[in-house]
CSV table of C-alpha atoms in Angstrom, one decimal:
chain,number,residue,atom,x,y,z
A,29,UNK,CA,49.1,-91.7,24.6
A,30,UNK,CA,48.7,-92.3,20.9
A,31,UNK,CA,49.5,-95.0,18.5
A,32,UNK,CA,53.0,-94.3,18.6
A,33,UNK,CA,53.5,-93.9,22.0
A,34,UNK,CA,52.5,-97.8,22.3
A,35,UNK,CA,54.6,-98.7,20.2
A,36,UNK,CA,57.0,-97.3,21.9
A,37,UNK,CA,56.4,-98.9,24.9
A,38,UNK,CA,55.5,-102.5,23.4
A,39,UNK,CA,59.2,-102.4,22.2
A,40,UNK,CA,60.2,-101.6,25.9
A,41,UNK,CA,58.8,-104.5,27.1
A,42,UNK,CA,60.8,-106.8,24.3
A,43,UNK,CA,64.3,-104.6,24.8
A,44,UNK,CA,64.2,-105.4,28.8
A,45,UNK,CA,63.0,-109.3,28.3
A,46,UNK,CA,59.8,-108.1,29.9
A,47,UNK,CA,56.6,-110.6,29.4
A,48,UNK,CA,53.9,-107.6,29.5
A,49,UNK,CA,53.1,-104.2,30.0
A,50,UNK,CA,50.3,-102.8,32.1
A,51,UNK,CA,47.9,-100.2,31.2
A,52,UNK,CA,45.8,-98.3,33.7
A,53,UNK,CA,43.4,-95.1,34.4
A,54,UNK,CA,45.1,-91.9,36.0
A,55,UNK,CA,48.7,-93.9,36.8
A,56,UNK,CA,51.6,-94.8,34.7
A,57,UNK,CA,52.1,-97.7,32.3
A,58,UNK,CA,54.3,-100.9,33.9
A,59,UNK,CA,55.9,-103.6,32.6
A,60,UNK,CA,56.3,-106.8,34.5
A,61,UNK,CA,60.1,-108.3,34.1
A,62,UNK,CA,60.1,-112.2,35.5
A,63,UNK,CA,58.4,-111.7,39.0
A,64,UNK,CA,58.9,-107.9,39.0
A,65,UNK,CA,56.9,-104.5,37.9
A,66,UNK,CA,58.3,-101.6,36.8
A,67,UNK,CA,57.4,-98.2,36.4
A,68,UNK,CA,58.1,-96.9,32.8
A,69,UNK,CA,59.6,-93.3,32.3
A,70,UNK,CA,56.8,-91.9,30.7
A,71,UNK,CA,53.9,-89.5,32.5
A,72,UNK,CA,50.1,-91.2,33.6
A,73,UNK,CA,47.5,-91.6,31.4
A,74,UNK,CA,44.1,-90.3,31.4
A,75,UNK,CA,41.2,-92.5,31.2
A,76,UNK,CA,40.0,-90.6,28.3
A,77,UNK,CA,43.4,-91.1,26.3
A,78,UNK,CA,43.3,-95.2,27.3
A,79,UNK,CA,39.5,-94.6,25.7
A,80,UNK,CA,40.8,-93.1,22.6
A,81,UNK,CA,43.3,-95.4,22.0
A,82,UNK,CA,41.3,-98.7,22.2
A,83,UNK,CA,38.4,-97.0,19.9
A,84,UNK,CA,41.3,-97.7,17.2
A,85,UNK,CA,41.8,-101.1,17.1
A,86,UNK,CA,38.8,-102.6,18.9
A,87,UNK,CA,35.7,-103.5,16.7
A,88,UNK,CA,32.3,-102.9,17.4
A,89,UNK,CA,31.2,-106.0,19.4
A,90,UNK,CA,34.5,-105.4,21.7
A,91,UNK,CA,32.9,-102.2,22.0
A,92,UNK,CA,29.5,-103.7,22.9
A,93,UNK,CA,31.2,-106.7,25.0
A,94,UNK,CA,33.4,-104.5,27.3
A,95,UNK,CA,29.8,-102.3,27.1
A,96,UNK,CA,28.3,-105.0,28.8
A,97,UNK,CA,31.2,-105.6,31.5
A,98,UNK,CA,33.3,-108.4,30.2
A,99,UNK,CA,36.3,-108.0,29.2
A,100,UNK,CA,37.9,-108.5,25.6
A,101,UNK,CA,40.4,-110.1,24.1
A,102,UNK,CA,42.7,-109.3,21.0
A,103,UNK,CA,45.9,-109.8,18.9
A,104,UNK,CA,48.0,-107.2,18.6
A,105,UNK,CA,50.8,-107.3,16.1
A,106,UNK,CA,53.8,-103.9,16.7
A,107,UNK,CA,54.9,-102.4,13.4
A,108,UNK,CA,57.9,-103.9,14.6
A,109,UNK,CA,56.5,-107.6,13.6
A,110,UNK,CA,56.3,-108.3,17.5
A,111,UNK,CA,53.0,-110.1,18.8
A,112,UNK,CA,50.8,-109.0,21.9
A,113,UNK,CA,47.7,-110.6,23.3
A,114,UNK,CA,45.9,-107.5,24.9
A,115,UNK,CA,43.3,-108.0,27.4
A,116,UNK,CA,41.1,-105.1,27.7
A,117,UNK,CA,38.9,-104.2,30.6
A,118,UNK,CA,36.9,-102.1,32.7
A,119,UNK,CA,38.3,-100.9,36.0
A,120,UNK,CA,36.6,-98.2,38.4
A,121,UNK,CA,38.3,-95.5,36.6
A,122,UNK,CA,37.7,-96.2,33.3
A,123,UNK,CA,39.6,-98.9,30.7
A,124,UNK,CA,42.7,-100.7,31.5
A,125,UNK,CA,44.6,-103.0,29.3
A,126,UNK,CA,47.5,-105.5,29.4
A,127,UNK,CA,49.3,-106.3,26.5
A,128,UNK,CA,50.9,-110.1,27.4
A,129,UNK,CA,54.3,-110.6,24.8
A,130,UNK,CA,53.9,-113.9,22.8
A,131,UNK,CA,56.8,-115.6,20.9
A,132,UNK,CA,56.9,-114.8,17.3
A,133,UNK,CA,57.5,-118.6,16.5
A,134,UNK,CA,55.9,-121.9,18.2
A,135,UNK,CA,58.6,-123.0,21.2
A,136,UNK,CA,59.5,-126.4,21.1
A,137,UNK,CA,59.6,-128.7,24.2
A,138,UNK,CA,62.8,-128.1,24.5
A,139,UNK,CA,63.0,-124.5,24.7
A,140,UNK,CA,60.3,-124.3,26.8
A,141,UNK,CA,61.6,-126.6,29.2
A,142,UNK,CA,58.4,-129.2,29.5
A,143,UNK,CA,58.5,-132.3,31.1
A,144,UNK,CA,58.2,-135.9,29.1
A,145,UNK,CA,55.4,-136.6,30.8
A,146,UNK,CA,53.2,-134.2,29.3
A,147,UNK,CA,53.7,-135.4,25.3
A,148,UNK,CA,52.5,-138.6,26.3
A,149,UNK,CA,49.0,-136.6,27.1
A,150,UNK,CA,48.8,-136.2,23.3
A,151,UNK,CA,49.4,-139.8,22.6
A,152,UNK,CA,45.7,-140.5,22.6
A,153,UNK,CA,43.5,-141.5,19.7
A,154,UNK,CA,40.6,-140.3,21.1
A,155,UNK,CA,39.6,-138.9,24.5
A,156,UNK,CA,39.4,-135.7,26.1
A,157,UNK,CA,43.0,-134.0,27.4
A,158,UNK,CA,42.4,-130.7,29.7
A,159,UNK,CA,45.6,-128.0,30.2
A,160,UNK,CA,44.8,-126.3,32.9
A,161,UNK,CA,46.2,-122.7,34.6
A,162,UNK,CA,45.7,-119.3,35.7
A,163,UNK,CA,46.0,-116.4,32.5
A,164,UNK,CA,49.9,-115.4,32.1
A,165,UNK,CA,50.8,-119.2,33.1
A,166,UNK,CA,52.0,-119.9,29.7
A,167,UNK,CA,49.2,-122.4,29.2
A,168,UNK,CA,48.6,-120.9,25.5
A,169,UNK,CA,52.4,-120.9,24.3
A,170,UNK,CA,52.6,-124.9,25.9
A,171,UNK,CA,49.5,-125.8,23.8
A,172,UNK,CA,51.0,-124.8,21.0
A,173,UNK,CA,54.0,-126.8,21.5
A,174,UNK,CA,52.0,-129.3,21.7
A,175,UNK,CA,49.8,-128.6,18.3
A,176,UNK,CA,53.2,-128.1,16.9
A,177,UNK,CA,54.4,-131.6,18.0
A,178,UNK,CA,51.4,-133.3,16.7
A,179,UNK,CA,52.0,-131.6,13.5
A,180,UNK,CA,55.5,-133.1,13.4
A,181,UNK,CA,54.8,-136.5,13.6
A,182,UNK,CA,51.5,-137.3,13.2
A,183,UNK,CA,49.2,-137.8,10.2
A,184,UNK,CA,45.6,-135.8,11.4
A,185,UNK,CA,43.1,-133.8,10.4
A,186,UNK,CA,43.5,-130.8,13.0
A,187,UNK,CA,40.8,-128.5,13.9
A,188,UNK,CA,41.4,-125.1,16.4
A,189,UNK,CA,38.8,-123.0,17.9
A,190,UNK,CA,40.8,-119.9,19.5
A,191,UNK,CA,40.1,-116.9,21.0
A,192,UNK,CA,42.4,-115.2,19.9
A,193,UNK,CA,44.3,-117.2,17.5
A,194,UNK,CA,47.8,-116.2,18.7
A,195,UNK,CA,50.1,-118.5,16.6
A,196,UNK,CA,49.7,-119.7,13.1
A,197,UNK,CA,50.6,-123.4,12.2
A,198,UNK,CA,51.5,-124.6,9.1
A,199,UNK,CA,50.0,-127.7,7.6
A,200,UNK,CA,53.2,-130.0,7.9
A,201,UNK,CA,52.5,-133.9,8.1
A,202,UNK,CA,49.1,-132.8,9.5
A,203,UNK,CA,46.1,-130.8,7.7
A,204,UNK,CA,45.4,-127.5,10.0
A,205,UNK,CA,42.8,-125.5,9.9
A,206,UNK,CA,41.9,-122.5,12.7
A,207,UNK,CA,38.8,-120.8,13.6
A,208,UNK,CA,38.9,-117.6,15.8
A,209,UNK,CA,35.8,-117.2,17.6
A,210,UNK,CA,33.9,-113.9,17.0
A,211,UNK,CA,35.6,-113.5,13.7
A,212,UNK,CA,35.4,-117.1,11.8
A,213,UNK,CA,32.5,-118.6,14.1
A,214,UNK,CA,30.2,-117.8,16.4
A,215,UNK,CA,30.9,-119.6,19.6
A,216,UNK,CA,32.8,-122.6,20.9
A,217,UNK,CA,30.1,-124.8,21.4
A,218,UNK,CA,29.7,-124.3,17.1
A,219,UNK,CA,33.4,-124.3,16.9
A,220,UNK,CA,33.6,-127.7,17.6
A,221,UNK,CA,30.4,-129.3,16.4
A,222,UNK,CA,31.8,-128.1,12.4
A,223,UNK,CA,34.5,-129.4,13.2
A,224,UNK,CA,33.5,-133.0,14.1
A,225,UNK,CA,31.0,-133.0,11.4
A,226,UNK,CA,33.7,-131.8,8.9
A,227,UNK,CA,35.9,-134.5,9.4
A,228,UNK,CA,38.7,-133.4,12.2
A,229,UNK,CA,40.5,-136.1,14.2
A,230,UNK,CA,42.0,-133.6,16.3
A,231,UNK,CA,40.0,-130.6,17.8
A,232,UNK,CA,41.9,-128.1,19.9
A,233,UNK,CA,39.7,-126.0,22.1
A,234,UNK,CA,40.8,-122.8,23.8
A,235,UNK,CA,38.5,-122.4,26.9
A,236,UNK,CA,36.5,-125.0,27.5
A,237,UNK,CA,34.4,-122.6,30.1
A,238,UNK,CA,30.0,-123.0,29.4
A,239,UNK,CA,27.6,-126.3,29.0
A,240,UNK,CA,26.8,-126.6,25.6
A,241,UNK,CA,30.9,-126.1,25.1
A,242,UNK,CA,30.9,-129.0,26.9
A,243,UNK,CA,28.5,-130.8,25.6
A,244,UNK,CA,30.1,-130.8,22.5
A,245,UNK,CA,33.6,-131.7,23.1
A,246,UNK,CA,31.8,-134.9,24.8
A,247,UNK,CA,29.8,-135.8,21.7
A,248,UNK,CA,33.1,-135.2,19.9
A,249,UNK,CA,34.8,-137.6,21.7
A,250,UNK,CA,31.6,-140.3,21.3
A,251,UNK,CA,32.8,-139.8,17.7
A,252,UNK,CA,35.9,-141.0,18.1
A,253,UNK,CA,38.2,-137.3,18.1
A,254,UNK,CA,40.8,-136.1,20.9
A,255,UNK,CA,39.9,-133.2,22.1
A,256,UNK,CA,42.4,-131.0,24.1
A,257,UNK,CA,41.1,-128.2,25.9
A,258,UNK,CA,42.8,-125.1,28.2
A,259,UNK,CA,40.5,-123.8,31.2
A,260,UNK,CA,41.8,-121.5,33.6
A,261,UNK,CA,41.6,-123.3,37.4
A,262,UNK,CA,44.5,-123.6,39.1
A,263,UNK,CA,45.0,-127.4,39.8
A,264,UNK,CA,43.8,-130.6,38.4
A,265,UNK,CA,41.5,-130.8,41.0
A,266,UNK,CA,40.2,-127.2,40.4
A,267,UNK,CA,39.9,-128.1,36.6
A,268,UNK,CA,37.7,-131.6,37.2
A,269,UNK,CA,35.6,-129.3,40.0
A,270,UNK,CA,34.8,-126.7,37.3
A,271,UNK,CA,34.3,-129.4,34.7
A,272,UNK,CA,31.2,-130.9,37.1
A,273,UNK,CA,30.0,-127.2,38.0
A,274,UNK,CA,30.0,-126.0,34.5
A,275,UNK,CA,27.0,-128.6,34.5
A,276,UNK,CA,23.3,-127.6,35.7
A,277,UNK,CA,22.8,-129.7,39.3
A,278,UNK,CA,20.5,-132.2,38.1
A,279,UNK,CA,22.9,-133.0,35.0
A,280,UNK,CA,25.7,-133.1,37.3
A,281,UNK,CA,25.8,-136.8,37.9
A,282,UNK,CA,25.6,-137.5,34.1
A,283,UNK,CA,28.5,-135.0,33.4
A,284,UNK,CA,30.4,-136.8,36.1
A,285,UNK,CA,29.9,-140.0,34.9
A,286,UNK,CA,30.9,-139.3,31.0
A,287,UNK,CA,33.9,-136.9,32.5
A,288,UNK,CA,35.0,-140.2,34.5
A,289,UNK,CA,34.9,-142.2,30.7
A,290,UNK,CA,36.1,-140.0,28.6
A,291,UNK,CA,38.7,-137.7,30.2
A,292,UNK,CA,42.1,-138.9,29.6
A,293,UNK,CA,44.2,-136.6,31.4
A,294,UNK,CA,44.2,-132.7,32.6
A,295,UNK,CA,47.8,-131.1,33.5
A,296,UNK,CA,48.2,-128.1,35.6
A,297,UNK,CA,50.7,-125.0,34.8
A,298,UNK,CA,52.3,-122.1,36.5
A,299,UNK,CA,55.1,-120.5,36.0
A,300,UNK,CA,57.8,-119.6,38.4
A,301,UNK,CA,61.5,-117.8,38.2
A,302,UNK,CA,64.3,-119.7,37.6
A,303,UNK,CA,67.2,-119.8,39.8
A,304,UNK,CA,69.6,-117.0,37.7
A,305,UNK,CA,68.5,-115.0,35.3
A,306,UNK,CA,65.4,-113.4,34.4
A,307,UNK,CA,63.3,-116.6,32.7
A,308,UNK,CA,60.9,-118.7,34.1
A,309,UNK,CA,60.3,-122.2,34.1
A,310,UNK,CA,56.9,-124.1,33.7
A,311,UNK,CA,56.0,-126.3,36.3
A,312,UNK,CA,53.2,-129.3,36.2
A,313,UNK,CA,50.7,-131.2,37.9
A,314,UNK,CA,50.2,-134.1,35.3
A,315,UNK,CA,47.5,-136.8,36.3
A,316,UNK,CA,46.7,-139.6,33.4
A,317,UNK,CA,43.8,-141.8,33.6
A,318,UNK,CA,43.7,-144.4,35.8
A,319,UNK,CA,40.3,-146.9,36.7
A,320,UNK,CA,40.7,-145.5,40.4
A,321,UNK,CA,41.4,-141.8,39.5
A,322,UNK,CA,37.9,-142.5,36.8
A,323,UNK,CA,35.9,-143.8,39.8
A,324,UNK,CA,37.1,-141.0,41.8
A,325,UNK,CA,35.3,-138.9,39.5
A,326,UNK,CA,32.6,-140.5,39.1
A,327,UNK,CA,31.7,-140.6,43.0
A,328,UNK,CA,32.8,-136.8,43.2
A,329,UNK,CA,35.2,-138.1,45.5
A,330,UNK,CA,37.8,-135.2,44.2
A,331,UNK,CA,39.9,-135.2,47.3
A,332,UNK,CA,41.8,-138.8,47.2
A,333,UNK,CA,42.8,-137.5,43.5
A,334,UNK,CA,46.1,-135.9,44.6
A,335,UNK,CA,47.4,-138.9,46.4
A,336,UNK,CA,46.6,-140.8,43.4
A,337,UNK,CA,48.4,-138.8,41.2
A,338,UNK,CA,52.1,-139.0,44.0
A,339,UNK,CA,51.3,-142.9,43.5
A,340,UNK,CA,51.0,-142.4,39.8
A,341,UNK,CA,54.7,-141.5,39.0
A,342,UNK,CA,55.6,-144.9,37.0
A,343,UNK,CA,52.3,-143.8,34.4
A,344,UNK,CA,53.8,-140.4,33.8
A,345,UNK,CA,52.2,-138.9,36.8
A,346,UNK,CA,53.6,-135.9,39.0
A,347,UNK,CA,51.7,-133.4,41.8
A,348,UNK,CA,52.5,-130.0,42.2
A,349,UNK,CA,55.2,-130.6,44.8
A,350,UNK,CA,57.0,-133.6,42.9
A,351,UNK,CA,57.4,-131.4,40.2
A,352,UNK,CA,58.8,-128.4,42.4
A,353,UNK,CA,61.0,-131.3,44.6
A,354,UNK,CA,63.0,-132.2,40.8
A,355,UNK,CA,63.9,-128.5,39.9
A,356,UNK,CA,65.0,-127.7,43.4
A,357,UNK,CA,67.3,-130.8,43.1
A,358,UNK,CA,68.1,-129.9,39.8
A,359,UNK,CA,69.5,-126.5,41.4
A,360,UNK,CA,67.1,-124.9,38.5
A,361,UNK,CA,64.6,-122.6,41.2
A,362,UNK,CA,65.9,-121.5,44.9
A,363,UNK,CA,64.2,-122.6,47.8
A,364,UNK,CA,62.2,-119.8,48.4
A,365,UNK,CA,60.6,-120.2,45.4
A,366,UNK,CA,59.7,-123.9,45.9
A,367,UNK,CA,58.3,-123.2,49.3
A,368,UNK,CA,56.1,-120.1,48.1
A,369,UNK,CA,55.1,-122.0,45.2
A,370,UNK,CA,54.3,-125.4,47.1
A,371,UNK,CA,51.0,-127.2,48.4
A,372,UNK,CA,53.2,-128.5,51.3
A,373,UNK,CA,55.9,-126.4,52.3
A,374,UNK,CA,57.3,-128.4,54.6
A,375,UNK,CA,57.4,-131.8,52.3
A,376,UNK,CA,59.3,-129.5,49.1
A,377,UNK,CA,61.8,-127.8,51.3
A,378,UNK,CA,62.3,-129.7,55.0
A,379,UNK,CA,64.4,-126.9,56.4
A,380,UNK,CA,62.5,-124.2,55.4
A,381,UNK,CA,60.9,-121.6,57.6
């Protein structure tokens, strides 16, 4: 496989409304279309020609990152003007890849079909706002929505520390500026310390995942900026937990106790398939601060969060399974979906089995 030969199956994946296509050692290349994978017509690749090809576009500290087992992250833009964000990695049999699709213009709400409930997360002057989901949720193309919002009708200093940037904003009623990190700074945690000290309102994280990250984003918000974050947990509940683990154990208690101040809100996404066609739909877990939810977190007492968030509905709230409950009345995902997809199966679809 060269250059060409990617490029030929990048523009596979847009031609059959595919999300991503799938790279692997000694087998043949995939692409994933809504909740499906399917084998492309072309023959396997070796792990040497997977190697060759990635020794083009990867600098040298992917090299020395995937070196030292992690995995790397780029942009990848087809000579076709389409965008990619490739994940590289090691597997058993050498390096694998999956090049995820990315709109070539910020979606608005609209378009991307997100709730009302979740603008009102970005409503905050200051405070810290988490988005929260597994990678391939759509957790990236929703938080730049929501950039793209704030730029629309706000008046703020914006700062973004990305890795990778994957869409570029344009200063509208809001100055913008965007960091990548490993190519414009260093780390996160330095990411958003300029940024406070230079002046940003607004600082947009993406992966708020080590200590002195977090660290940061708190003595950012003691300053008086909103900070949104992503993370990659699964729930809001998942998100807090790995909020207080992030911490060493005898600064756990401390991190609890400014996380129960200054966190105004996380929201959870996944994305499931609609009920016709090929697209899928974002679903939410919203929960907004509330003085019980904060002394929940406080106390560690994570568990009575989810029934606090079903109570929360008048405040914007909505749990997993609410959310799920109004597209399945909505006629917008089938019931096998919703039951699949839901904390309690029994509560989304009654007559389910």
């Amino acid at each position: 496989m060269d250059r060409v030969q990617l490029e030929d199956l990048l523009a596979s994946v847009v031609r059959s409304g595919g999300t991503s296509l799938h790279i692997q050692p000694y087998g043949v290349p995939f692409v994933r279309v809504g909740d499906s994978i399917i084998e492309c017509e072309v023959e396997a690749v070796t792990a040497q020609v997977i190697a060759d090809l990635m020794r083009d576009f990867l600098f040298e500290d992917h090299r020395n990152a995937l070196q030292a087992g992690e995995d790397v992250e780029i942009l990848y833009t087809t000579a076709a003007g389409e965008r990619f964000r490739a994940t590289v990695m090691r597997q058993c049999r050498g390096l694998g890849a999956v090049f995820r699709r990315l709109p070539t213009q910020v979606p608005s709400f609209e378009e991307l079909g997100l709730p009302p409930g979740l603008s009102s997360l970005t409503g905050f002057q200051r405070g810290l706002v988490v988005l929260t989901g597994f990678v391939g949720s759509g957790k990236s193309t929703t938080l730049a929505a929501l950039v793209q919002r704030m730029n629309e009708e706000g008046a703020f200093h914006i700062a973004t520390i990305e890795q990778p940037i994957e869409f570029v904003h344009r200063s509208e009623k809001c100055l913008i500026h965007q960091r990548e990190v490993g190519m414009h700074v260093q780390s996160i945690a330095r990411g958003v310390r300029d940024a406070y000290r230079q002046g940003a309102e607004v600082i947009v994280v993406d992966g708020l995942e080590d200590y002195d990250a977090l660290q940061e984003a708190f003595r950012a918000v003691e300053r008086g900026c909103f900070v949104f974050a992503t993370m990659s947990s699964s729930n809001v509940v998942g998100a807090i937990t790995d909020l207080a683990r992030i911490a060493p154990a005898d600064d756990r208690k401390a991190v609890l106790a400014r996380l129960a101040c200054l966190l105004r809100g996380v929201a959870a996404q996944s994305l499931i398939n609609r009920l016709h066609g090929h697209t899928r739909i974002p679903v939410f877990e919203i929960m907004i601060r509330t003085e019980a939810i904060a002394n929940a977190i406080r106390t560690g007492d994570f568990g009575v969060i989810p029934e606090l968030i079903a109570r929360g509905r008048g405040l914007g709230m909505q749990t997993n399974d609410q959310a799920l409950r109004a597209l399945l009345s909505h006629n917008v995902i089938a019931p096998e979906v919703a039951a699949y997809h839901a904390v309690d199966r029994d509560a989304v679809v009654p007559c389910h089995h």
